[in-house]
Structure formats: structure tokens, C-alpha cells
Coordinates of C-alpha atoms in Angstrom, one line a residue:
M1 CA 0.0 0.0 0.0
L2 CA 2.8 2.4 0.9
A3 CA 4.5 1.6 -2.4
L4 CA 1.3 2.3 -4.3
A5 CA 0.9 5.7 -2.4
A6 CA 4.4 6.6 -3.3
L7 CA 3.6 6.1 -7.0
C8 CA 0.8 8.6 -6.7
L9 CA 2.9 11.4 -5.3
P10 CA 3.6 14.3 -7.6
A11 CA 7.0 14.0 -9.4
T12 CA 9.7 16.3 -8.1
A13 CA 11.6 18.5 -10.5
A14 CA 14.9 17.1 -11.7
A15 CA 18.0 18.7 -10.3
A16 CA 20.0 20.8 -12.6
P17 CA 23.0 18.9 -14.0
W18 CA 25.3 21.8 -13.1
E19 CA 25.3 24.3 -10.2
D20 CA 27.1 27.6 -9.9
A21 CA 30.3 27.1 -7.8
T22 CA 32.0 30.4 -8.8
T23 CA 32.2 31.8 -5.3
G24 CA 34.0 28.7 -3.9
T25 CA 36.4 28.3 -6.8
I26 CA 37.6 31.4 -8.6
G27 CA 35.6 34.1 -6.8
P28 CA 34.4 37.4 -8.5
T29 CA 35.9 38.7 -11.7
K30 CA 35.0 41.8 -13.6
E31 CA 37.0 42.0 -16.8
W32 CA 35.7 41.5 -20.4
S33 CA 36.5 37.9 -21.0
N34 CA 36.5 36.5 -24.5
K35 CA 37.5 32.9 -24.7
L36 CA 39.0 30.7 -22.0
E37 CA 41.4 27.7 -21.8
L38 CA 41.4 24.7 -19.4
A39 CA 44.8 23.0 -19.0
D40 CA 47.2 21.9 -16.3
I41 CA 49.8 24.6 -16.6
D42 CA 51.8 23.7 -13.4
G43 CA 52.1 19.9 -13.8
D44 CA 50.2 18.9 -10.6
G45 CA 47.5 16.9 -12.4
Q46 CA 44.8 19.4 -11.8
V47 CA 43.0 21.4 -14.5
D48 CA 43.6 25.1 -14.3
I49 CA 41.6 28.0 -15.8
L50 CA 42.8 30.8 -18.1
F51 CA 40.6 33.7 -19.2
A52 CA 41.5 35.7 -22.3
N53 CA 40.6 39.3 -21.4
G54 CA 40.4 42.5 -23.4
A55 CA 37.5 44.9 -23.7
G56 CA 35.8 45.7 -27.0
Y57 CA 33.1 44.3 -29.3
N58 CA 34.2 45.4 -32.8
S59 CA 36.6 48.1 -31.7
A60 CA 39.1 48.3 -28.8
E61 CA 37.8 49.5 -25.5
G62 CA 41.0 49.0 -23.5
P63 CA 43.5 46.3 -22.6
E64 CA 42.7 44.2 -19.5
Q65 CA 44.6 41.7 -17.3
S66 CA 43.9 38.1 -18.5
R67 CA 43.2 35.9 -15.5
V68 CA 44.9 32.6 -14.5
F69 CA 43.6 30.4 -11.7
L70 CA 45.5 27.4 -10.4
N71 CA 43.4 24.4 -9.3
Q72 CA 44.2 23.5 -5.6
G73 CA 42.1 20.3 -5.6
A74 CA 38.5 19.4 -4.8
G75 CA 36.7 21.6 -2.4
K76 CA 39.5 24.3 -2.3
P77 CA 39.5 27.8 -3.8
F78 CA 41.7 28.2 -6.9
K79 CA 44.8 30.3 -6.5
E80 CA 45.1 33.3 -8.8
V81 CA 48.5 33.8 -10.5
S82 CA 47.4 36.1 -13.3
Q83 CA 50.3 38.7 -13.2
Q84 CA 52.9 36.0 -12.7
V85 CA 51.9 34.4 -16.0
F86 CA 50.9 37.5 -18.0
P87 CA 53.0 40.5 -16.8
Q88 CA 51.0 43.0 -18.8
P89 CA 47.3 43.5 -19.8
G90 CA 46.3 43.1 -23.4
Q91 CA 43.5 43.1 -26.0
T92 CA 43.5 39.3 -25.8
R93 CA 40.9 37.2 -27.6
V94 CA 42.2 33.6 -27.2
I95 CA 44.8 31.6 -25.2
K96 CA 45.9 28.1 -26.2
A97 CA 47.9 25.8 -24.0
R98 CA 50.2 23.5 -26.0
D99 CA 53.8 22.1 -26.0
V100 CA 55.3 24.0 -28.9
N101 CA 58.9 23.1 -28.2
A102 CA 58.4 19.4 -27.4
D103 CA 60.0 19.6 -23.9
G104 CA 57.0 18.0 -22.2
A105 CA 55.9 21.3 -20.6
V106 CA 52.8 23.3 -21.5
D107 CA 53.4 26.6 -23.3
L108 CA 50.9 29.4 -23.9
V109 CA 50.1 31.0 -27.3
V110 CA 48.1 34.3 -26.8
G111 CA 46.1 35.8 -29.7
N112 CA 45.7 39.6 -29.4
S113 CA 43.4 41.8 -31.5
F114 CA 42.8 45.4 -32.6
G115 CA 46.3 46.0 -34.0
N116 CA 48.4 44.3 -31.3
Q117 CA 51.2 41.8 -31.4
S118 CA 50.3 38.2 -30.2
W119 CA 52.4 36.6 -27.6
L120 CA 54.2 33.3 -26.8
F121 CA 55.2 32.1 -23.4
L122 CA 57.3 28.9 -22.9
G123 CA 56.5 26.9 -19.8
D124 CA 58.8 25.2 -17.4
G125 CA 56.3 22.5 -16.4
K126 CA 55.9 23.9 -12.9
G127 CA 53.8 27.0 -13.6
G128 CA 56.6 29.4 -14.6
F129 CA 56.7 31.0 -18.0
T130 CA 59.3 32.8 -20.1
D131 CA 58.3 35.4 -22.8
N132 CA 59.3 33.9 -26.2
T133 CA 57.3 36.4 -28.3
A134 CA 60.4 37.4 -30.3
K135 CA 60.2 33.9 -32.0
L136 CA 56.7 34.7 -33.4
P137 CA 56.1 36.6 -36.6
Q138 CA 56.1 40.3 -35.6
Q139 CA 52.9 42.0 -36.8
N140 CA 50.0 44.0 -35.4
A141 CA 46.9 42.1 -36.3
G142 CA 43.3 41.4 -35.2
I143 CA 43.4 37.8 -34.1
G144 CA 39.9 36.5 -33.4
D145 CA 40.9 32.9 -32.8
L146 CA 43.8 30.5 -33.4
E147 CA 44.4 26.7 -33.3
L148 CA 47.6 24.6 -33.2
G149 CA 48.2 21.4 -35.2
D150 CA 50.8 19.8 -37.4
V151 CA 49.5 21.0 -40.8
D152 CA 52.6 20.2 -42.8
G153 CA 53.3 16.7 -41.5
D154 CA 56.8 17.5 -40.2
G155 CA 56.1 16.3 -36.6
D156 CA 55.8 19.7 -34.8
L157 CA 53.0 22.1 -34.1
D158 CA 52.0 25.0 -36.4
I159 CA 49.6 27.8 -35.7
V160 CA 46.6 28.9 -37.9
L161 CA 45.1 32.3 -37.0
A162 CA 41.8 34.0 -37.9
D163 CA 42.8 37.6 -38.6
W164 CA 40.4 40.5 -39.3
G165 CA 43.3 43.0 -39.8
P166 CA 44.9 45.6 -37.6
G167 CA 41.8 47.9 -37.2
D168 CA 38.2 47.4 -36.1
A169 CA 36.4 44.1 -36.8
G170 CA 34.0 44.2 -39.8
G171 CA 36.2 46.2 -42.1
E172 CA 38.2 45.1 -45.1
G173 CA 39.5 42.1 -43.2
A174 CA 42.7 40.1 -43.6
V175 CA 43.9 36.7 -44.9
T176 CA 43.8 33.7 -42.5
Q177 CA 47.4 33.4 -41.2
L178 CA 49.7 30.3 -41.1
W179 CA 52.8 30.2 -38.9
L180 CA 54.9 27.1 -39.4
G181 CA 56.7 25.8 -36.3
D182 CA 60.3 24.4 -36.2
G183 CA 59.7 22.3 -33.1
T184 CA 61.9 24.6 -30.9
G185 CA 59.2 27.2 -30.2
A186 CA 60.0 29.4 -33.2
F187 CA 57.6 30.1 -36.0
T188 CA 57.8 31.4 -39.6
D189 CA 55.0 33.2 -41.4
A190 CA 53.9 31.1 -44.4
T191 CA 50.7 33.0 -45.1
A192 CA 51.6 34.5 -48.5
S193 CA 52.8 31.2 -49.9
N194 CA 50.5 28.6 -48.3
M195 CA 47.1 30.2 -47.7
P196 CA 44.3 31.3 -50.0
Q197 CA 44.6 35.1 -50.4
I198 CA 41.0 35.6 -49.3
K199 CA 40.2 38.4 -46.8
V200 CA 37.9 37.5 -43.9
S201 CA 36.4 40.7 -42.3
W202 CA 35.3 39.4 -38.9
S203 CA 36.0 36.0 -37.5
W204 CA 35.6 35.0 -33.9
E205 CA 36.2 31.3 -34.5
M206 CA 38.3 29.0 -36.6
D207 CA 39.0 25.3 -36.3
L208 CA 41.1 22.4 -37.6
A209 CA 39.7 19.1 -38.7
D210 CA 40.3 16.4 -41.3
V211 CA 37.0 16.9 -43.2
D212 CA 38.0 15.0 -46.4
N213 CA 39.7 11.9 -44.8
D214 CA 43.0 12.4 -46.5
Y215 CA 45.1 12.3 -43.3
D216 CA 45.8 16.0 -42.8
L217 CA 44.2 19.0 -41.0
D218 CA 41.9 21.3 -43.0
V219 CA 40.9 24.8 -41.9
L220 CA 37.4 26.1 -41.1
V221 CA 36.9 29.9 -40.5
S222 CA 33.7 31.5 -39.4
C223 CA 32.6 35.0 -40.4
K224 CA 30.1 37.3 -38.9
T225 CA 29.9 39.9 -41.6
C226 CA 30.6 37.8 -44.7
D227 CA 28.0 36.1 -47.0
G228 CA 29.2 32.8 -45.6
S229 CA 32.1 31.0 -44.0
F230 CA 35.3 29.5 -45.3
L231 CA 36.8 26.0 -45.8
F232 CA 40.4 25.5 -46.9
H233 CA 41.5 22.0 -47.8
N234 CA 45.1 21.0 -47.0
D235 CA 47.3 19.2 -49.6
G236 CA 49.1 17.3 -46.9
A237 CA 52.2 19.6 -46.9
G238 CA 50.5 22.6 -45.3
K239 CA 49.4 24.3 -48.5
F240 CA 45.7 25.2 -48.5
S241 CA 43.2 25.7 -51.3
D242 CA 39.7 27.3 -51.1
A243 CA 36.9 24.8 -50.9
S244 CA 34.3 27.1 -49.4
D245 CA 31.8 26.1 -52.1
L246 CA 31.5 22.8 -50.4
L247 CA 30.0 24.4 -47.3
P248 CA 26.4 25.6 -47.0
Q249 CA 26.7 29.4 -46.9
F250 CA 25.0 31.6 -44.4
P251 CA 26.0 35.0 -43.0
N252 CA 26.5 35.8 -39.3
N253 CA 28.3 32.6 -38.3
Y254 CA 30.0 32.9 -34.9
E255 CA 31.3 29.4 -34.5
F256 CA 32.4 26.1 -36.2
E257 CA 32.5 23.0 -34.0
P258 CA 33.6 19.8 -35.7
I259 CA 32.1 16.6 -34.4
D260 CA 30.7 13.2 -35.5
L261 CA 27.1 14.0 -34.5
N262 CA 25.3 11.1 -36.2
G263 CA 27.8 8.3 -35.7
D264 CA 28.7 7.7 -39.3
D265 CA 32.4 8.3 -38.7
F266 CA 32.5 11.5 -40.7
V267 CA 33.1 15.0 -39.4
D268 CA 30.0 17.1 -39.0
L269 CA 29.7 20.8 -38.0
I270 CA 27.6 22.9 -35.6
T271 CA 27.4 26.6 -36.4
I272 CA 26.1 29.4 -34.2
N273 CA 23.8 32.4 -35.0
D274 CA 23.7 31.9 -38.8
G275 CA 20.2 30.5 -39.0
P276 CA 16.8 32.3 -39.2
G277 CA 16.4 34.6 -36.1
N278 CA 20.0 33.7 -35.0
T279 CA 19.3 30.0 -34.6
E280 CA 21.9 27.4 -35.3
H281 CA 22.8 24.9 -38.1
I282 CA 23.9 21.3 -38.4
F283 CA 26.0 20.5 -41.4
L284 CA 26.5 16.8 -42.0
G285 CA 29.8 15.8 -43.6
D286 CA 30.0 13.5 -46.6
G287 CA 33.5 12.2 -45.8
A288 CA 34.9 13.7 -49.0
G289 CA 35.2 17.3 -47.8
G290 CA 31.7 18.5 -48.4
F291 CA 28.7 19.2 -46.2
D292 CA 24.9 19.2 -46.3
D293 CA 22.5 21.3 -44.2
A294 CA 20.5 18.8 -42.1
T295 CA 19.2 21.3 -39.5
A296 CA 15.5 20.8 -40.4
D297 CA 15.7 17.1 -40.1
L298 CA 17.8 16.8 -36.9
W299 CA 17.2 19.9 -34.8
P300 CA 13.5 20.7 -34.1
A301 CA 12.5 24.3 -33.7
N302 CA 11.6 23.9 -30.0
A303 CA 15.2 22.9 -29.3
N304 CA 16.9 25.4 -31.7
I305 CA 16.3 28.6 -29.7
A306 CA 16.4 31.9 -31.6
G307 CA 18.5 34.7 -30.1
D308 CA 22.1 35.6 -29.6
D309 CA 24.5 32.7 -28.8
N310 CA 28.3 32.5 -29.0
M311 CA 29.9 29.1 -28.6
V312 CA 29.5 25.4 -28.3
A313 CA 31.3 22.7 -26.3
F314 CA 30.8 19.0 -26.6
L315 CA 30.5 16.3 -24.0
D316 CA 28.6 13.0 -23.4
V317 CA 26.5 14.0 -20.4
E318 CA 24.5 10.7 -20.4
S319 CA 27.5 8.4 -20.9
D320 CA 25.7 6.8 -23.8
G321 CA 28.6 7.2 -26.3
D322 CA 27.2 10.0 -28.4
A323 CA 27.9 13.7 -28.6
D324 CA 25.7 16.1 -26.5
F325 CA 26.7 19.7 -26.2
V326 CA 26.3 22.9 -24.2
I327 CA 25.7 26.3 -25.8
A328 CA 26.9 29.7 -24.4
G329 CA 24.0 32.2 -24.6
L330 CA 24.0 36.0 -24.5
F331 CA 21.5 38.7 -23.4
G332 CA 18.7 36.6 -22.1
N333 CA 19.4 33.4 -24.1
D334 CA 20.2 30.9 -21.3
D335 CA 23.3 28.8 -21.4
R336 CA 21.8 25.4 -22.2
L337 CA 22.3 21.7 -22.8
I338 CA 21.4 19.9 -26.0
L339 CA 21.0 16.1 -25.9
N340 CA 21.7 13.8 -28.8
D341 CA 19.8 10.5 -29.3
G342 CA 22.8 8.9 -31.0
S343 CA 21.6 9.4 -34.6
G344 CA 22.0 13.1 -34.5
H345 CA 18.5 14.1 -33.6
L346 CA 18.6 16.7 -30.9
S347 CA 16.5 17.8 -27.9
L348 CA 16.7 20.6 -25.4
Q349 CA 17.1 19.7 -21.7
P350 CA 15.7 22.7 -19.8
G351 CA 17.2 24.0 -16.6
A352 CA 20.7 22.6 -17.1
F353 CA 22.5 25.4 -15.2
A354 CA 21.4 26.7 -11.8
P355 CA 21.0 29.5 -11.6
A356 CA 20.8 30.3 -15.4
D357 CA 21.4 34.0 -15.0
S358 CA 24.7 34.7 -16.8
Q359 CA 24.1 37.4 -19.4
G360 CA 27.3 37.6 -21.4
S361 CA 28.7 34.2 -22.1
L362 CA 31.3 34.6 -24.9
G363 CA 33.3 31.4 -24.3
I364 CA 32.8 28.0 -22.9
A365 CA 35.0 25.0 -22.0
V366 CA 34.5 21.7 -20.2
A367 CA 36.6 19.5 -18.0
D368 CA 36.5 17.5 -14.7
L369 CA 37.7 20.2 -12.4
N370 CA 37.3 18.4 -9.1
G371 CA 38.1 14.8 -9.8
D372 CA 34.6 13.4 -9.4
N373 CA 34.5 11.9 -12.9
K374 CA 31.8 14.3 -14.0
I375 CA 32.4 17.0 -16.5
D376 CA 32.2 20.6 -15.2
V377 CA 31.5 23.7 -17.3
V378 CA 33.3 27.1 -17.2
F379 CA 32.0 30.3 -19.0
S380 CA 33.9 33.4 -19.9
E381 CA 31.7 36.5 -19.6
G382 CA 31.9 39.8 -21.5
E383 CA 29.5 42.3 -23.2
A384 CA 27.4 42.4 -20.1
P385 CA 27.3 44.8 -17.1
Q386 CA 28.6 42.3 -14.6
N387 CA 31.2 40.6 -16.7
A388 CA 31.6 37.9 -14.1
D389 CA 33.1 34.6 -15.2
R390 CA 31.3 31.5 -14.0
V391 CA 32.2 28.0 -12.9
F392 CA 29.5 25.3 -12.8
L393 CA 30.3 22.0 -11.2
A394 CA 28.4 18.9 -12.2
V395 CA 26.0 17.7 -9.5
A396 CA 23.6 15.3 -11.3
G397 CA 23.6 12.8 -14.1
P398 CA 23.7 9.1 -14.6
G399 CA 27.2 8.4 -13.2
R400 CA 30.4 9.3 -15.1
H401 CA 30.1 12.0 -17.7
R402 CA 32.5 11.6 -20.6
R403 CA 33.3 12.8 -24.0
P404 CA 32.7 10.4 -26.9
Q405 CA 36.0 9.1 -28.3
D406 CA 35.4 10.8 -31.6
L407 CA 34.9 14.3 -30.1
H408 CA 37.0 17.1 -31.5
R409 CA 39.7 18.2 -29.1
R410 CA 38.8 20.9 -26.6
R411 CA 41.3 20.6 -23.7
L412 CA 39.9 18.3 -21.1
A413 CA 41.7 17.1 -18.0
D414 CA 44.9 15.8 -19.6
P415 CA 47.7 16.8 -17.1
R416 CA 49.9 18.1 -19.9
G417 CA 47.3 20.6 -21.2
A418 CA 45.5 19.4 -24.3
G419 CA 43.0 16.9 -22.8
G420 CA 40.6 14.5 -24.2
P421 CA 41.5 11.2 -26.0
R422 CA 45.0 11.2 -27.4
P423 CA 45.0 12.0 -31.1
R424 CA 46.8 10.1 -33.8
P425 CA 48.2 12.7 -36.2
R426 CA 52.0 12.9 -36.8
Q427 CA 53.2 15.0 -33.8
Q428 CA 56.3 15.1 -31.6
D429 CA 53.8 15.6 -28.8
P430 CA 50.5 14.1 -29.9
C431 CA 48.8 15.1 -26.7
H432 CA 48.8 18.7 -27.9
A433 CA 47.6 18.3 -31.4
P434 CA 44.0 18.8 -32.7
R435 CA 42.4 15.4 -32.9
L436 CA 41.9 14.1 -36.5
Q437 CA 38.3 12.9 -36.5
R438 CA 37.0 9.4 -36.5
G439 CA 36.4 9.7 -40.2
R440 CA 40.1 8.9 -40.6
R441 CA 39.6 5.5 -39.0
R442 CA 36.8 4.8 -41.4
A443 CA 39.0 5.9 -44.3
Q444 CA 41.8 3.6 -43.0
R445 CA 39.5 0.7 -43.0
Q446 CA 38.2 1.4 -46.5
R447 CA 41.8 1.7 -47.9
R448 CA 43.0 -1.6 -46.4

């Protein structure tokens, strides 16, 4: 009888998968944070947090101190070491943690915008860094994003940079840059010889992925103010050709995120804000370097929320082996969780973040911050009055959260700074290379 009565009780509301733990982790911040990076920069096995700060939407509003917080372990406040790592403020858009000189220690590549030189800091593996910016190409650019990977197959990391030029974003633009690494932490500008001479006026996001299954990294560049976005195919030696006609073209794209969404072993793409009413798109890859718009079939309108969003991060929140993702929302669009049924069909899980009151989420990254085998979420905040970065710790879900093994790299809790499953491209330090997607494995099977 008691069991029957219990069945008749009203259902209680499910707990939010993530709860705000900012106060007990990093505390209050106030700068304009653009992107963020999660990596173990001091070699203690804990994931640290780096916020790329610098005020300004499409024009500079002043340099700011980027913030660095060292993880002290579960239940303890993070330790701030911002000025020890970055001695001066900047107009910083992006920070990437990689081992560029193959010494086993995490280094930091810093992309600066609005006509400022980007920076390189070499790490000692214990949290100390030495300025090595003199070994970068010297130029005043507008870097909206950058990625590192071995694009020319020589075994060391190179840098591809989305550049809108030295002035305000949205103007004439600039060519996507390529800096080839020599394995010692020095880089040479190969943009003129190796990249399509196509100017991109305003890009906040670029990515590397093997979209055509030819065993090299191709380049995807979003554009806010262009008629569409850009795809550059790699010839295997680091020379790129324009293949943008193989992408569905829509203006106002803020983001490319490569992922195998439907489990066919080919790279697919999520885009942000380039749909009707600033909704999103799904582009399914054909494995040969082209993509088809599958948004209408896979992403129902009640889960594809109109409004201003900025970025995506993937994870497997249900531990069912497929790619779910979280979206960073702006100005009343909640940060939210999108669930995948395994075939690429998506649904919205309401109330994923408690409280859902951040207003200016510009960046998002995921990792297990406290060692409980659940993936936590960090947001970088800008463009909003409070500009308070946020840390959300996972508190609910069916056991261990994980990332599907085919997920594109986005720095999880690898103690050396790259995170996620170890990639297979040719690298001196494969832990710090962008992962070549599962489509490669399918191509390998087909070629045997």
C-alpha cells in the first residue's frame, strides 16, 4: 500500500546537472573575458583555468589583465597567479595551451586583437613561463581565434590564426594566417605562400579538422559579416586551397565546432547564430570534404532557440557514447544543454544550469575540475554589465560524464594541457595536437 501511495505522489523537479560554484572556486571577476582555456599549466595533475581578457566588441575599449587560476584540488579555492603568468594587460581574444617546443611542458600562445602583437610564453612545467614572443612573426593584427596542429606533417606544431586585420572588426578584413613551427618554439610566417589570399572581415572562431579523410588537417573559418564562411583544404604539406563552395553558406556565423554527430564516422559541423532569427545549423559531412544542411531534419524548432548565442562545447552527459553539447548564450538566451539521441536528432534539456542568470557568455569550456568523474563547465563572460566569469560543477547525471572518443579536441583534463582522448596525427607531442576525427579511421578501413 505504501509503495502504491508513493507512486501517486507528484513528481519532483529534476535537479540541474550543473550548479554555480564560482564563489568557492575562482571568486568574483569583472573583466571583459572573450575565450577561455582549461589546462594543467603547473604539472600537478589538476585542471587550471585561463581567461583571455580585453574589452571591445568590434573596436578596442582598452587592454585588461587576463586571469589565471590554479586548481588546488577538490573543495578548495583556486589560486590566482594572473600577473605572474601574464605580466601586462592586453586586448586578448584567445589563449591556447600546447607544448610548442616538445619539452613536455605546457606553453601558452596568446592571440591579441585590434592591432596588437600576439604573444608566446614557454612553460617550465611547474607554472613558470618565459616570454618567447620574439620567436613569433612580428605583426600588429586582429586575431579573433587560433588553433595549433601539425598541418605540414613534419612532426611539430604549427599555428593557424583567424585575422580581421589591424583595425576594427568588420572592415576590409585580412587573410587567414599560417605560422609554421620548427619544433623549438620558433615560428615562420607562411601565409603568403600557403594560404588562399581571401580576406575575412570578422571571424571570432576557426577550427582544424580532417574533413575529407586524407590524413591532414583542414581549416574552417567562421565569419560574422561575410555572406558565408570558409573552408580551406590541406594538400598534406601545409598548403591550402579554397573549398568554401562545399559548405552551405549563411551569414553571421559565430562558430564552427567539428564533431561526428550522427555516428557515421565522418566530421559534422555545428554553427552558431547563422540561422533564421539567430538560430543554429547542423552541417553533415559527406566524408569527402563537403557538407549538407541537415538542420531541419535533426534539430527541431523547440530545441533550436532563436537569439544571440556565441559558442559550443561537446561532452557526453549521459555516458551513452554520443555527442551532446552545451551552448553559451547571450543577453537573455540561457546557457543550455542539447541532448543527442545517437543518430544526430537533438532535444533541449531545460534548466541545465542553476542559476541560469549569466548574461554575457562569450566562451565555454568543459573538464573535470574536481576529480569526481563528472564534466564541469566554465563560462567566460563579456559584453554584459557584470562581466563575471562563471564556474559550474556537475552535481547530477547518470554516473560518469565523458566525451565520446570521436569528439573534437577541446582541452579536457589531460595533465599536460590538451586533454581528451589522445590524437593520432603525426606529432612530436600528440597530446597537444588537434584530434583528427573518426572519419580517418573509417577511411583507413576502406583503404585496407
